[in-house]
Amino acid sequence: AVVSTQSTGDKIQYNYKCCGVDYHLDWLDTTWGQDHLDLLPGSCCHTMFQTCNITTTSFSQTGCYELVRNYVDFTFSVDMTTLLFAGFAQVLGISLSYSLTRLIRDYEVAKDEK
């Protein structure tokens, strides 16, 4: 399956309410921007148009890079916390199992000595 980078970029811009990598003017330096002078993709617009004019203020002016990076950093930290907790739970379970085994063995030895 072929993944369209335009649709992926549009989804990111629409979902994160951002435009461009660092800021909205990034679009002017692209091939798309050269073909659509003074316009931004519809995913940057606050309204549901195919494009919006860069001279209006009805578009997202925040770049997407920092927003996506913050999301990835947050997701990574949640995943790491979950993995560390799961690892701790495993070690605790092993320790408790070992302790229980020793208690049972000590009980059996004491029972046999009587």
Short mmCIF file of C-alpha atoms in Angstrom, two decimals:
data_model
loop_
_atom_site.label_atom_id
_atom_site.label_comp_id
_atom_site.label_asym_id
_atom_site.label_seq_id
_atom_site.Cartn_x
_atom_site.Cartn_y
_atom_site.Cartn_z
CA ALA A 1 0.00 0.00 0.00
CA VAL A 2 1.28 3.43 -0.92
CA VAL A 3 1.08 6.03 1.84
CA SER A 4 0.51 9.58 0.73
CA THR A 5 2.76 12.00 2.59
CA GLN A 6 0.35 14.81 1.76
CA SER A 7 -2.54 13.07 3.52
CA THR A 8 -0.28 12.24 6.49
CA GLY A 9 0.86 15.85 6.71
CA ASP A 10 -2.72 17.03 6.40
CA LYS A 11 -3.82 14.70 9.20
CA ILE A 12 -1.05 15.94 11.47
CA GLN A 13 -1.83 19.59 10.75
CA TYR A 14 -5.56 19.07 11.17
CA ASN A 15 -5.34 16.98 14.36
CA TYR A 16 -2.70 19.12 16.08
CA LYS A 17 -4.12 22.41 14.75
CA CYS A 18 -0.72 23.42 13.41
CA CYS A 19 0.73 24.44 10.06
CA GLY A 20 4.16 23.75 8.55
CA VAL A 21 7.18 22.33 10.32
CA ASP A 22 8.34 25.35 12.32
CA TYR A 23 5.67 27.84 11.30
CA HIS A 24 3.08 28.40 8.59
CA LEU A 25 5.47 30.18 6.21
CA ASP A 26 7.31 26.88 5.66
CA TRP A 27 4.70 26.10 3.00
CA LEU A 28 5.89 28.99 0.84
CA ASP A 29 9.24 27.22 0.27
CA THR A 30 7.67 24.01 -1.02
CA THR A 31 6.68 22.98 -4.52
CA TRP A 32 3.06 23.11 -3.42
CA GLY A 33 3.58 26.64 -2.10
CA GLN A 34 5.18 27.77 -5.35
CA ASP A 35 2.14 26.47 -7.24
CA HIS A 36 -0.33 28.08 -4.81
CA LEU A 37 1.03 31.55 -4.10
CA ASP A 38 -0.20 33.15 -0.86
CA LEU A 39 -2.26 30.05 0.00
CA LEU A 40 -2.01 27.44 2.72
CA PRO A 41 -3.34 23.87 2.60
CA GLY A 42 -6.86 23.31 3.89
CA SER A 43 -5.51 21.37 6.87
CA CYS A 44 -3.97 24.64 8.14
CA CYS A 45 -7.23 26.55 7.93
CA HIS A 46 -9.67 27.10 10.78
CA THR A 47 -12.50 26.71 8.31
CA MET A 48 -13.25 23.75 6.06
CA PHE A 49 -11.89 25.12 2.77
CA GLN A 50 -9.52 23.48 0.29
CA THR A 51 -7.05 26.29 0.94
CA CYS A 52 -6.93 29.54 2.85
CA ASN A 53 -5.26 32.84 2.06
CA ILE A 54 -2.09 33.65 3.96
CA THR A 55 -3.19 37.27 4.37
CA THR A 56 -6.08 36.25 6.65
CA THR A 57 -5.74 35.13 10.24
CA SER A 58 -8.06 32.13 9.89
CA PHE A 59 -5.26 29.54 9.91
CA SER A 60 -2.97 27.87 12.41
CA GLN A 61 0.26 29.80 12.79
CA THR A 62 1.95 27.32 15.12
CA GLY A 63 4.41 24.87 13.57
CA CYS A 64 3.88 21.13 13.97
CA TYR A 65 7.39 20.00 14.91
CA GLU A 66 7.31 20.95 18.59
CA LEU A 67 3.73 19.73 19.06
CA VAL A 68 4.45 16.31 17.54
CA ARG A 69 7.77 16.07 19.39
CA ASN A 70 6.06 16.83 22.71
CA TYR A 71 3.46 14.15 21.98
CA VAL A 72 6.15 11.58 21.14
CA ASP A 73 8.15 12.50 24.26
CA PHE A 74 5.05 12.18 26.45
CA THR A 75 4.07 8.85 24.89
CA PHE A 76 7.62 7.55 25.31
CA SER A 77 7.72 8.55 28.98
CA VAL A 78 4.36 6.87 29.64
CA ASP A 79 5.56 3.71 27.88
CA MET A 80 8.83 3.68 29.84
CA THR A 81 7.01 4.20 33.13
CA THR A 82 4.68 1.32 32.30
CA LEU A 83 7.59 -0.96 31.38
CA LEU A 84 9.50 -0.06 34.54
CA PHE A 85 6.44 -0.73 36.67
CA ALA A 86 5.89 -4.08 34.92
CA GLY A 87 9.55 -4.99 35.48
CA PHE A 88 9.31 -4.04 39.14
CA ALA A 89 6.16 -6.15 39.48
CA GLN A 90 8.01 -9.12 37.93
CA VAL A 91 10.95 -8.77 40.34
CA LEU A 92 8.57 -8.41 43.28
CA GLY A 93 6.67 -11.52 42.17
CA ILE A 94 9.90 -13.53 41.88
CA SER A 95 11.06 -12.33 45.31
CA LEU A 96 7.75 -13.21 46.95
CA SER A 97 7.73 -16.63 45.26
CA TYR A 98 11.24 -17.32 46.52
CA SER A 99 10.29 -16.24 50.05
CA LEU A 100 7.18 -18.41 50.01
CA THR A 101 9.19 -21.40 48.77
CA ARG A 102 11.71 -20.94 51.60
CA LEU A 103 8.91 -20.66 54.18
CA ILE A 104 7.27 -23.86 52.91
CA ARG A 105 10.60 -25.69 52.90
CA ASP A 106 11.45 -24.47 56.44
CA TYR A 107 7.98 -25.54 57.59
CA GLU A 108 8.43 -29.01 56.05
CA VAL A 109 11.87 -29.41 57.65
CA ALA A 110 10.53 -28.33 61.07
CA LYS A 111 7.55 -30.68 60.67
CA ASP A 112 9.83 -33.62 59.84
CA GLU A 113 12.05 -32.94 62.89
CA LYS A 114 9.12 -33.31 65.30
#
